[in-house]
Structures are given as C-alpha cells and as structure tokens.
Amino acid sequence: MVARLLLFLALLLPAPAAAEPLAGSWALEVGGAEIFRFDIARDGDGKWHGTWSKPSSFASDGNNFSHLTGPAKSVPSMTALETPDGIELSFDDPRPGAVPDIFDFKPIDSDAVEMIYVGTKLAPYTLERVKPGTPLGPWDASATYSREAPPQQAEAAPEKAPEPPPAVDPGTFKLKPGTPVGR
C-alpha cells in the first residue's frame, strides 16, 4: 500500500529539468562559427527562462551574419510562454523604438530544436545541442556567415474570382415587336 502511494506521488511531481526536451544549451552554427547560443531552463517554481548569448555587435538580415565582434554578451529573457509544442522566449531589444525579439522553440529530437523568429517571414532555424558555456565564434569580423535557409514553399496564386457578366445598359435592351411583356 505504501509503495503504491509513493509511486502515485512520484507521478504527480514534475519531471527534473534535465528530462525536459528543451532544457539545455542550443547553438546556431553557421559557416563553422557559433553565432548564437540559447541556454534554456526551468526554475524551481517550474517557470521557463532563457539566456541569449550573441556577439556584442553584428549585422544580419536573418540569413546572413556579418561584422561579428566580441566579446559575447548574454541577454536574459523577459518572458517565457509555454506553447502547445514548446516554449516562446522574448528578449529586450534596447534600440530606440525596437520591439522585443521573440523566439519560438520546439524540440526536433534530443540533440536539435527548431527555432522560429516570431514576427518575421524567415525560415525556421535548426539549433544543435551544445555543452553549457560553449563559447561563441570563432568569428572573422570581415567575413559574412550565410545560412542556407530551407527553400520557401511557393505561395499558391490566389484563385482569381470569376469576372461578373458585363452590365446591361437598360437603355440598350429592346424587345422585338410582338413579344409579350409580363402577364
């Protein structure tokens, strides 16, 4: 009886963070260099949080990364939301008038996650599991690191609405003589 009670209680407890498929360190590697690292964990209260490690300065269109310089800086997440398939983390963007950077993470397998940069039309990124504290780089500030984004599916052309029949000008409609009108 006691064993059953203990088993029941164990099933009610949350799984340890190590068992969480999204918990851990995840890196975006492009052209042989670690561009970003995200460290994702649950705290003692079961709330998600993350840290985004990135170059202190860089230029990017989302697929190409250039002018990368260090040292790396770490930005803590502002908020974390659980989604049906994973978690969404938001990070402050301190530039004047900028909105937070929001990333949606979903597990692919035990060694990879898919990350979507929310609010952009960029193809998803694949991040690989790395050891905590894995350094970013090495970068060449004069190089451009380009990821090969998955091909975008061609958007289907919107179905063209059928053209309405031409309007009939009431003044041009004439009845043949002898045609009965109304009853």
Short mmCIF file of N, CA and C in Angstrom, two decimals:
data_model
loop_
_atom_site.label_atom_id
_atom_site.label_comp_id
_atom_site.label_asym_id
_atom_site.label_seq_id
_atom_site.Cartn_x
_atom_site.Cartn_y
_atom_site.Cartn_z
N MET A 1 0.82 -1.18 0.00
CA MET A 1 0.00 0.00 0.00
C MET A 1 0.87 1.26 0.00
N VAL A 2 1.91 1.28 0.82
CA VAL A 2 2.81 2.43 0.90
C VAL A 2 3.55 2.61 -0.42
N ALA A 3 3.95 1.48 -1.04
CA ALA A 3 4.66 1.55 -2.32
C ALA A 3 3.77 2.17 -3.40
N ARG A 4 2.52 1.80 -3.42
CA ARG A 4 1.58 2.38 -4.40
C ARG A 4 1.41 3.87 -4.16
N LEU A 5 1.30 4.26 -2.91
CA LEU A 5 1.15 5.67 -2.58
C LEU A 5 2.39 6.45 -3.02
N LEU A 6 3.57 5.91 -2.77
CA LEU A 6 4.80 6.59 -3.19
C LEU A 6 4.88 6.69 -4.71
N LEU A 7 4.51 5.64 -5.42
CA LEU A 7 4.51 5.67 -6.88
C LEU A 7 3.53 6.73 -7.38
N PHE A 8 2.35 6.79 -6.79
CA PHE A 8 1.35 7.78 -7.17
C PHE A 8 1.89 9.19 -6.95
N LEU A 9 2.52 9.43 -5.80
CA LEU A 9 3.06 10.75 -5.50
C LEU A 9 4.20 11.10 -6.45
N ALA A 10 5.03 10.13 -6.80
CA ALA A 10 6.13 10.37 -7.74
C ALA A 10 5.61 10.78 -9.11
N LEU A 11 4.49 10.20 -9.51
CA LEU A 11 3.92 10.55 -10.81
C LEU A 11 3.35 11.97 -10.82
N LEU A 12 2.98 12.49 -9.66
CA LEU A 12 2.44 13.83 -9.58
C LEU A 12 3.52 14.91 -9.60
N LEU A 13 4.75 14.56 -9.25
CA LEU A 13 5.83 15.54 -9.21
C LEU A 13 6.30 15.87 -10.62
N PRO A 14 6.71 17.12 -10.86
CA PRO A 14 7.22 17.45 -12.18
C PRO A 14 8.53 16.71 -12.45
N ALA A 15 8.76 16.42 -13.72
CA ALA A 15 9.99 15.73 -14.11
C ALA A 15 11.17 16.67 -13.85
N PRO A 16 12.35 16.13 -13.55
CA PRO A 16 13.50 17.00 -13.34
C PRO A 16 13.82 17.77 -14.61
N ALA A 17 14.41 18.96 -14.47
CA ALA A 17 14.70 19.82 -15.62
C ALA A 17 15.54 19.09 -16.66
N ALA A 18 16.43 18.22 -16.25
CA ALA A 18 17.27 17.51 -17.22
C ALA A 18 16.44 16.66 -18.16
N ALA A 19 15.27 16.26 -17.73
CA ALA A 19 14.43 15.42 -18.59
C ALA A 19 13.61 16.26 -19.56
N GLU A 20 13.55 17.56 -19.37
CA GLU A 20 12.80 18.43 -20.26
C GLU A 20 13.50 18.47 -21.62
N PRO A 21 12.76 18.22 -22.71
CA PRO A 21 13.41 18.18 -24.02
C PRO A 21 13.99 19.52 -24.47
N LEU A 22 13.50 20.64 -23.96
CA LEU A 22 14.04 21.93 -24.38
C LEU A 22 15.07 22.50 -23.41
N ALA A 23 15.19 21.90 -22.24
CA ALA A 23 16.18 22.37 -21.28
C ALA A 23 17.57 22.05 -21.81
N GLY A 24 18.44 23.04 -21.71
CA GLY A 24 19.82 22.83 -22.14
C GLY A 24 20.35 24.01 -22.91
N SER A 25 21.48 23.81 -23.56
CA SER A 25 22.14 24.85 -24.34
C SER A 25 22.06 24.48 -25.81
N TRP A 26 21.69 25.47 -26.63
CA TRP A 26 21.44 25.27 -28.05
C TRP A 26 22.16 26.34 -28.85
N ALA A 27 22.89 25.94 -29.89
CA ALA A 27 23.66 26.90 -30.66
C ALA A 27 23.25 26.93 -32.13
N LEU A 28 23.32 28.13 -32.70
CA LEU A 28 23.17 28.32 -34.13
C LEU A 28 24.58 28.37 -34.69
N GLU A 29 24.92 27.39 -35.50
CA GLU A 29 26.23 27.33 -36.13
C GLU A 29 26.05 27.65 -37.60
N VAL A 30 26.84 28.60 -38.08
CA VAL A 30 26.79 28.98 -39.49
C VAL A 30 28.22 29.12 -39.98
N GLY A 31 28.55 28.43 -41.05
CA GLY A 31 29.88 28.55 -41.64
C GLY A 31 31.02 28.22 -40.71
N GLY A 32 30.82 27.26 -39.82
CA GLY A 32 31.88 26.84 -38.91
C GLY A 32 32.01 27.70 -37.66
N ALA A 33 31.10 28.65 -37.46
CA ALA A 33 31.18 29.51 -36.28
C ALA A 33 29.86 29.46 -35.51
N GLU A 34 29.99 29.47 -34.20
CA GLU A 34 28.80 29.55 -33.35
C GLU A 34 28.38 31.03 -33.31
N ILE A 35 27.20 31.31 -33.87
CA ILE A 35 26.72 32.69 -33.95
C ILE A 35 25.97 33.07 -32.68
N PHE A 36 25.04 32.23 -32.25
CA PHE A 36 24.24 32.46 -31.05
C PHE A 36 24.23 31.19 -30.21
N ARG A 37 23.96 31.37 -28.91
CA ARG A 37 23.69 30.23 -28.02
C ARG A 37 22.53 30.63 -27.12
N PHE A 38 21.59 29.74 -26.99
CA PHE A 38 20.45 29.94 -26.09
C PHE A 38 20.55 28.90 -24.99
N ASP A 39 20.51 29.35 -23.75
CA ASP A 39 20.51 28.45 -22.60
C ASP A 39 19.11 28.52 -22.01
N ILE A 40 18.42 27.38 -22.00
CA ILE A 40 17.01 27.33 -21.60
C ILE A 40 16.87 26.39 -20.40
N ALA A 41 16.12 26.84 -19.39
CA ALA A 41 15.93 26.03 -18.18
C ALA A 41 14.62 26.39 -17.50
N ARG A 42 14.20 25.51 -16.61
CA ARG A 42 13.06 25.79 -15.71
C ARG A 42 13.65 26.10 -14.35
N ASP A 43 13.02 27.03 -13.65
CA ASP A 43 13.49 27.32 -12.30
C ASP A 43 12.77 26.41 -11.30
N GLY A 44 13.03 26.60 -10.04
CA GLY A 44 12.44 25.76 -9.00
C GLY A 44 10.93 25.84 -8.94
N ASP A 45 10.36 26.93 -9.46
CA ASP A 45 8.90 27.09 -9.48
C ASP A 45 8.28 26.53 -10.75
N GLY A 46 9.11 25.95 -11.62
CA GLY A 46 8.60 25.37 -12.86
C GLY A 46 8.45 26.37 -13.99
N LYS A 47 8.95 27.60 -13.81
CA LYS A 47 8.84 28.62 -14.85
C LYS A 47 10.07 28.56 -15.76
N TRP A 48 9.82 28.72 -17.07
CA TRP A 48 10.90 28.73 -18.05
C TRP A 48 11.61 30.07 -18.05
N HIS A 49 12.88 30.04 -18.35
CA HIS A 49 13.66 31.26 -18.57
C HIS A 49 14.81 30.89 -19.50
N GLY A 50 15.41 31.89 -20.08
CA GLY A 50 16.50 31.63 -21.00
C GLY A 50 17.50 32.77 -21.03
N THR A 51 18.63 32.49 -21.62
CA THR A 51 19.67 33.48 -21.84
C THR A 51 20.10 33.36 -23.29
N TRP A 52 20.19 34.50 -23.97
CA TRP A 52 20.62 34.55 -25.36
C TRP A 52 22.03 35.12 -25.37
N SER A 53 23.00 34.30 -25.75
CA SER A 53 24.39 34.75 -25.89
C SER A 53 24.60 35.07 -27.36
N LYS A 54 25.13 36.28 -27.63
CA LYS A 54 25.29 36.74 -29.00
C LYS A 54 26.49 37.67 -29.07
N PRO A 55 26.97 37.95 -30.30
CA PRO A 55 28.09 38.89 -30.43
C PRO A 55 27.70 40.25 -29.87
N SER A 56 28.67 41.00 -29.36
CA SER A 56 28.34 42.33 -28.83
C SER A 56 27.91 43.26 -29.94
N SER A 57 28.32 42.97 -31.17
CA SER A 57 27.90 43.76 -32.32
C SER A 57 27.88 42.86 -33.56
N PHE A 58 26.85 43.03 -34.38
CA PHE A 58 26.77 42.27 -35.63
C PHE A 58 25.71 42.89 -36.52
N ALA A 59 25.75 42.53 -37.80
CA ALA A 59 24.72 42.94 -38.75
C ALA A 59 24.11 41.67 -39.31
N SER A 60 22.80 41.69 -39.56
CA SER A 60 22.15 40.48 -40.06
C SER A 60 20.84 40.81 -40.75
N ASP A 61 20.52 40.01 -41.78
CA ASP A 61 19.19 40.06 -42.38
C ASP A 61 18.40 38.82 -41.99
N GLY A 62 18.95 38.06 -41.05
CA GLY A 62 18.31 36.84 -40.58
C GLY A 62 18.90 35.58 -41.20
N ASN A 63 19.49 35.70 -42.38
CA ASN A 63 20.13 34.56 -43.04
C ASN A 63 21.63 34.77 -43.20
N ASN A 64 22.07 36.02 -43.19
CA ASN A 64 23.48 36.36 -43.33
C ASN A 64 23.90 37.17 -42.11
N PHE A 65 25.06 36.83 -41.58
CA PHE A 65 25.57 37.47 -40.37
C PHE A 65 26.95 38.02 -40.69
N SER A 66 27.15 39.31 -40.45
CA SER A 66 28.43 39.93 -40.76
C SER A 66 28.83 40.91 -39.67
N HIS A 67 30.08 41.39 -39.75
CA HIS A 67 30.62 42.37 -38.80
C HIS A 67 30.48 41.87 -37.36
N LEU A 68 30.66 40.56 -37.15
CA LEU A 68 30.55 39.99 -35.82
C LEU A 68 31.78 40.35 -35.00
N THR A 69 31.54 40.96 -33.84
CA THR A 69 32.64 41.28 -32.94
C THR A 69 32.25 40.89 -31.52
N GLY A 70 33.26 40.63 -30.73
CA GLY A 70 33.06 40.22 -29.35
C GLY A 70 33.48 41.33 -28.41
N PRO A 71 33.42 41.04 -27.15
CA PRO A 71 33.09 39.73 -26.59
C PRO A 71 31.60 39.45 -26.68
N ALA A 72 31.27 38.18 -26.49
CA ALA A 72 29.86 37.79 -26.49
C ALA A 72 29.16 38.44 -25.30
N LYS A 73 27.91 38.79 -25.50
CA LYS A 73 27.11 39.30 -24.39
C LYS A 73 25.92 38.39 -24.19
N SER A 74 25.46 38.32 -22.96
CA SER A 74 24.31 37.47 -22.61
C SER A 74 23.14 38.35 -22.20
N VAL A 75 21.97 38.04 -22.79
CA VAL A 75 20.75 38.80 -22.51
C VAL A 75 19.74 37.84 -21.87
N PRO A 76 19.25 38.15 -20.67
CA PRO A 76 18.25 37.28 -20.05
C PRO A 76 16.88 37.47 -20.70
N SER A 77 16.08 36.42 -20.73
CA SER A 77 14.74 36.53 -21.29
C SER A 77 13.88 37.41 -20.40
N MET A 78 12.94 38.12 -21.04
CA MET A 78 11.99 38.97 -20.31
C MET A 78 10.79 38.14 -19.88
N THR A 79 10.29 37.33 -20.82
CA THR A 79 9.12 36.49 -20.55
C THR A 79 9.32 35.14 -21.21
N ALA A 80 8.55 34.19 -20.74
CA ALA A 80 8.54 32.85 -21.32
C ALA A 80 7.11 32.34 -21.28
N LEU A 81 6.67 31.82 -22.41
CA LEU A 81 5.32 31.27 -22.50
C LEU A 81 5.40 29.84 -23.01
N GLU A 82 4.66 28.97 -22.38
CA GLU A 82 4.57 27.61 -22.92
C GLU A 82 3.61 27.63 -24.09
N THR A 83 3.98 26.94 -25.16
CA THR A 83 3.13 26.81 -26.34
C THR A 83 2.74 25.34 -26.45
N PRO A 84 1.81 25.00 -27.32
CA PRO A 84 1.42 23.60 -27.44
C PRO A 84 2.59 22.66 -27.80
N ASP A 85 3.58 23.20 -28.55
CA ASP A 85 4.70 22.34 -28.99
C ASP A 85 6.03 22.67 -28.33
N GLY A 86 6.11 23.72 -27.52
CA GLY A 86 7.39 24.10 -26.95
C GLY A 86 7.26 25.31 -26.06
N ILE A 87 8.20 26.25 -26.24
CA ILE A 87 8.17 27.48 -25.45
C ILE A 87 8.54 28.67 -26.33
N GLU A 88 8.10 29.83 -25.89
CA GLU A 88 8.40 31.07 -26.59
C GLU A 88 9.10 31.98 -25.59
N LEU A 89 10.28 32.47 -25.96
CA LEU A 89 11.04 33.37 -25.11
C LEU A 89 11.15 34.73 -25.78
N SER A 90 11.00 35.80 -25.00
CA SER A 90 11.18 37.14 -25.54
C SER A 90 12.37 37.80 -24.85
N PHE A 91 13.10 38.60 -25.66
CA PHE A 91 14.31 39.26 -25.19
C PHE A 91 14.23 40.75 -25.54
N ASP A 92 14.65 41.59 -24.61
CA ASP A 92 14.62 43.02 -24.82
C ASP A 92 15.56 43.41 -25.96
N ASP A 93 15.11 44.34 -26.79
CA ASP A 93 15.96 44.95 -27.81
C ASP A 93 16.10 46.40 -27.39
N PRO A 94 17.27 46.81 -26.88
CA PRO A 94 17.42 48.14 -26.31
C PRO A 94 17.47 49.29 -27.33
N ARG A 95 17.45 48.99 -28.62
CA ARG A 95 17.49 50.08 -29.60
C ARG A 95 16.23 50.93 -29.47
N PRO A 96 16.36 52.23 -29.66
CA PRO A 96 15.18 53.10 -29.54
C PRO A 96 14.06 52.67 -30.49
N GLY A 97 12.85 52.53 -29.95
CA GLY A 97 11.68 52.17 -30.75
C GLY A 97 11.59 50.72 -31.16
N ALA A 98 12.57 49.90 -30.78
CA ALA A 98 12.56 48.48 -31.18
C ALA A 98 11.59 47.69 -30.33
N VAL A 99 11.06 46.62 -30.90
CA VAL A 99 10.20 45.71 -30.16
C VAL A 99 11.05 44.53 -29.69
N PRO A 100 10.62 43.81 -28.67
CA PRO A 100 11.40 42.67 -28.21
C PRO A 100 11.59 41.62 -29.31
N ASP A 101 12.69 40.89 -29.22
CA ASP A 101 12.94 39.75 -30.10
C ASP A 101 12.26 38.55 -29.46
N ILE A 102 11.41 37.88 -30.23
CA ILE A 102 10.66 36.74 -29.71
C ILE A 102 11.02 35.51 -30.53
N PHE A 103 11.40 34.44 -29.82
CA PHE A 103 11.79 33.19 -30.46
C PHE A 103 10.92 32.05 -29.94
N ASP A 104 10.46 31.21 -30.85
CA ASP A 104 9.63 30.05 -30.51
C ASP A 104 10.49 28.81 -30.70
N PHE A 105 10.63 28.02 -29.65
CA PHE A 105 11.48 26.82 -29.67
C PHE A 105 10.61 25.58 -29.60
N LYS A 106 10.91 24.61 -30.48
CA LYS A 106 10.21 23.32 -30.49
C LYS A 106 11.26 22.22 -30.61
N PRO A 107 11.13 21.15 -29.83
CA PRO A 107 12.11 20.06 -29.96
C PRO A 107 11.97 19.34 -31.30
N ILE A 108 13.10 18.99 -31.89
CA ILE A 108 13.14 18.13 -33.07
C ILE A 108 13.47 16.72 -32.62
N ASP A 109 14.56 16.62 -31.85
CA ASP A 109 14.95 15.36 -31.21
C ASP A 109 15.82 15.75 -30.01
N SER A 110 16.49 14.79 -29.40
CA SER A 110 17.23 15.10 -28.18
C SER A 110 18.45 15.99 -28.42
N ASP A 111 18.88 16.13 -29.69
CA ASP A 111 20.05 16.93 -29.99
C ASP A 111 19.79 18.15 -30.87
N ALA A 112 18.52 18.45 -31.16
CA ALA A 112 18.21 19.59 -32.02
C ALA A 112 16.85 20.18 -31.68
N VAL A 113 16.76 21.49 -31.86
CA VAL A 113 15.48 22.18 -31.71
C VAL A 113 15.28 23.07 -32.93
N GLU A 114 14.01 23.33 -33.22
CA GLU A 114 13.65 24.28 -34.26
C GLU A 114 13.35 25.60 -33.57
N MET A 115 13.90 26.68 -34.13
CA MET A 115 13.64 27.99 -33.57
C MET A 115 13.04 28.87 -34.67
N ILE A 116 11.93 29.51 -34.35
CA ILE A 116 11.29 30.44 -35.28
C ILE A 116 11.43 31.84 -34.69
N TYR A 117 11.91 32.76 -35.52
CA TYR A 117 12.00 34.16 -35.12
C TYR A 117 10.62 34.75 -35.39
N VAL A 118 9.83 34.89 -34.34
CA VAL A 118 8.42 35.28 -34.43
C VAL A 118 8.31 36.69 -35.01
N GLY A 119 7.33 36.85 -35.89
CA GLY A 119 7.07 38.14 -36.48
C GLY A 119 7.87 38.41 -37.74
N THR A 120 8.66 37.43 -38.16
CA THR A 120 9.42 37.57 -39.41
C THR A 120 8.94 36.47 -40.35
N LYS A 121 9.31 36.58 -41.59
CA LYS A 121 8.98 35.53 -42.55
C LYS A 121 10.18 34.65 -42.81
N LEU A 122 11.14 34.67 -41.88
CA LEU A 122 12.34 33.85 -42.04
C LEU A 122 12.02 32.38 -41.85
N ALA A 123 12.72 31.55 -42.60
CA ALA A 123 12.57 30.10 -42.44
C ALA A 123 13.06 29.72 -41.04
N PRO A 124 12.53 28.63 -40.47
CA PRO A 124 12.99 28.21 -39.15
C PRO A 124 14.49 27.92 -39.12
N TYR A 125 15.08 28.10 -37.97
CA TYR A 125 16.48 27.79 -37.74
C TYR A 125 16.55 26.44 -37.04
N THR A 126 17.60 25.70 -37.28
CA THR A 126 17.86 24.47 -36.53
C THR A 126 19.04 24.74 -35.61
N LEU A 127 18.82 24.57 -34.30
CA LEU A 127 19.87 24.76 -33.31
C LEU A 127 20.29 23.39 -32.80
N GLU A 128 21.57 23.22 -32.61
CA GLU A 128 22.12 21.96 -32.13
C GLU A 128 22.45 22.06 -30.64
N ARG A 129 22.26 20.94 -29.94
CA ARG A 129 22.61 20.90 -28.51
C ARG A 129 24.12 21.03 -28.37
N VAL A 130 24.54 21.88 -27.42
CA VAL A 130 25.95 22.06 -27.12
C VAL A 130 26.13 21.99 -25.61
N LYS A 131 27.36 21.90 -25.17
CA LYS A 131 27.63 21.89 -23.73
C LYS A 131 27.38 23.29 -23.17
N PRO A 132 26.87 23.37 -21.94
CA PRO A 132 26.68 24.69 -21.32
C PRO A 132 28.01 25.46 -21.33
N GLY A 133 27.94 26.74 -21.64
CA GLY A 133 29.15 27.56 -21.66
C GLY A 133 29.96 27.47 -22.93
N THR A 134 29.48 26.71 -23.93
CA THR A 134 30.20 26.62 -25.20
C THR A 134 30.45 28.03 -25.72
N PRO A 135 31.70 28.36 -26.02
CA PRO A 135 31.97 29.73 -26.48
C PRO A 135 31.43 29.98 -27.89
N LEU A 136 31.09 31.24 -28.14
CA LEU A 136 30.67 31.63 -29.48
C LEU A 136 31.92 31.83 -30.34
N GLY A 137 31.73 31.80 -31.67
CA GLY A 137 32.84 32.03 -32.59
C GLY A 137 33.40 30.72 -33.10
N PRO A 138 34.58 30.75 -33.63
CA PRO A 138 35.41 31.94 -33.87
C PRO A 138 34.86 32.75 -35.04
N TRP A 139 34.98 34.08 -34.92
CA TRP A 139 34.46 34.96 -35.96
C TRP A 139 35.60 35.70 -36.64
N ASP A 140 35.38 35.98 -37.89
CA ASP A 140 36.24 36.89 -38.65
C ASP A 140 35.35 38.09 -38.93
N ALA A 141 35.66 39.25 -38.35
CA ALA A 141 34.81 40.43 -38.46
C ALA A 141 34.61 40.87 -39.91
N SER A 142 35.51 40.46 -40.82
CA SER A 142 35.36 40.86 -42.22
C SER A 142 34.59 39.83 -43.04
N ALA A 143 34.21 38.71 -42.41
CA ALA A 143 33.50 37.64 -43.13
C ALA A 143 32.00 37.78 -42.99
N THR A 144 31.29 37.18 -43.94
CA THR A 144 29.84 37.06 -43.85
C THR A 144 29.53 35.58 -43.72
N TYR A 145 28.78 35.24 -42.69
CA TYR A 145 28.38 33.87 -42.43
C TYR A 145 26.94 33.71 -42.92
N SER A 146 26.74 32.85 -43.90
CA SER A 146 25.42 32.70 -44.52
C SER A 146 24.87 31.32 -44.26
N ARG A 147 23.64 31.29 -43.81
CA ARG A 147 22.97 30.00 -43.62
C ARG A 147 22.17 29.69 -44.88
N GLU A 148 22.09 28.43 -45.18
CA GLU A 148 21.25 28.02 -46.29
C GLU A 148 19.88 27.74 -45.71
N ALA A 149 19.00 28.69 -45.92
CA ALA A 149 17.64 28.54 -45.41
C ALA A 149 16.91 27.52 -46.26
N PRO A 150 16.02 26.76 -45.64
CA PRO A 150 15.22 25.82 -46.43
C PRO A 150 14.46 26.59 -47.50
N PRO A 151 14.26 25.97 -48.65
CA PRO A 151 13.53 26.69 -49.70
C PRO A 151 12.12 27.02 -49.23
N GLN A 152 11.71 28.23 -49.53
CA GLN A 152 10.35 28.64 -49.18
C GLN A 152 9.39 27.97 -50.13
N GLN A 153 8.28 27.51 -49.61
CA GLN A 153 7.26 26.94 -50.47
C GLN A 153 6.66 28.08 -51.28
N ALA A 154 6.51 27.82 -52.56
CA ALA A 154 5.90 28.85 -53.40
C ALA A 154 4.46 29.05 -52.94
N GLU A 155 4.12 30.29 -52.76
CA GLU A 155 2.75 30.57 -52.35
C GLU A 155 1.84 30.33 -53.53
N ALA A 156 0.75 29.66 -53.28
CA ALA A 156 -0.21 29.41 -54.34
C ALA A 156 -0.83 30.74 -54.75
N ALA A 157 -0.94 30.93 -56.04
CA ALA A 157 -1.55 32.17 -56.52
C ALA A 157 -3.00 32.19 -56.06
N PRO A 158 -3.43 33.33 -55.58
CA PRO A 158 -4.83 33.37 -55.13
C PRO A 158 -5.75 33.06 -56.30
N GLU A 159 -6.77 32.32 -55.99
CA GLU A 159 -7.72 31.94 -57.03
C GLU A 159 -8.42 33.20 -57.51
N LYS A 160 -8.39 33.38 -58.83
CA LYS A 160 -9.00 34.58 -59.40
C LYS A 160 -10.51 34.43 -59.37
N ALA A 161 -11.16 35.45 -58.86
CA ALA A 161 -12.62 35.43 -58.80
C ALA A 161 -13.16 35.51 -60.23
N PRO A 162 -14.22 34.78 -60.50
CA PRO A 162 -14.78 34.85 -61.85
C PRO A 162 -15.25 36.27 -62.13
N GLU A 163 -15.05 36.66 -63.36
CA GLU A 163 -15.47 38.01 -63.75
C GLU A 163 -16.99 38.05 -63.84
N PRO A 164 -17.59 39.10 -63.33
CA PRO A 164 -19.06 39.19 -63.43
C PRO A 164 -19.44 39.44 -64.89
N PRO A 165 -20.63 39.01 -65.25
CA PRO A 165 -21.05 39.27 -66.63
C PRO A 165 -21.14 40.78 -66.85
N PRO A 166 -20.94 41.19 -68.07
CA PRO A 166 -20.98 42.64 -68.30
C PRO A 166 -22.35 43.19 -67.95
N ALA A 167 -22.33 44.38 -67.43
CA ALA A 167 -23.59 45.03 -67.05
C ALA A 167 -24.38 45.35 -68.31
N VAL A 168 -25.68 45.23 -68.21
CA VAL A 168 -26.55 45.54 -69.34
C VAL A 168 -27.10 46.95 -69.12
N ASP A 169 -26.87 47.75 -70.10
CA ASP A 169 -27.40 49.11 -70.02
C ASP A 169 -28.88 49.03 -70.35
N PRO A 170 -29.75 49.39 -69.39
CA PRO A 170 -31.18 49.23 -69.64
C PRO A 170 -31.65 49.96 -70.89
N GLY A 171 -30.97 50.97 -71.31
CA GLY A 171 -31.40 51.70 -72.49
C GLY A 171 -31.11 50.97 -73.79
N THR A 172 -30.30 49.89 -73.75
CA THR A 172 -29.96 49.20 -75.00
C THR A 172 -30.76 47.93 -75.19
N PHE A 173 -31.56 47.58 -74.22
CA PHE A 173 -32.32 46.34 -74.33
C PHE A 173 -33.64 46.64 -75.02
N LYS A 174 -33.86 46.02 -76.16
CA LYS A 174 -35.08 46.28 -76.92
C LYS A 174 -35.78 44.97 -77.21
N LEU A 175 -37.05 44.99 -77.10
CA LEU A 175 -37.86 43.81 -77.42
C LEU A 175 -38.23 43.85 -78.89
N LYS A 176 -38.35 42.63 -79.45
CA LYS A 176 -38.83 42.55 -80.84
C LYS A 176 -40.33 42.87 -80.82
N PRO A 177 -40.76 43.49 -81.84
CA PRO A 177 -42.20 43.77 -81.89
C PRO A 177 -43.01 42.49 -81.78
N GLY A 178 -44.05 42.52 -81.00
CA GLY A 178 -44.94 41.37 -80.84
C GLY A 178 -44.55 40.48 -79.68
N THR A 179 -43.42 40.78 -78.95
CA THR A 179 -43.02 39.96 -77.81
C THR A 179 -43.86 40.38 -76.62
N PRO A 180 -44.58 39.38 -76.00
CA PRO A 180 -45.41 39.73 -74.85
C PRO A 180 -44.55 40.17 -73.66
N VAL A 181 -44.96 41.16 -72.93
CA VAL A 181 -44.25 41.66 -71.77
C VAL A 181 -45.14 41.45 -70.57
N GLY A 182 -44.63 40.72 -69.56
CA GLY A 182 -45.36 40.49 -68.33
C GLY A 182 -46.67 39.74 -68.57
N ARG A 183 -47.36 39.33 -67.57
CA ARG A 183 -48.63 38.63 -67.70
C ARG A 183 -49.66 39.24 -66.88
#
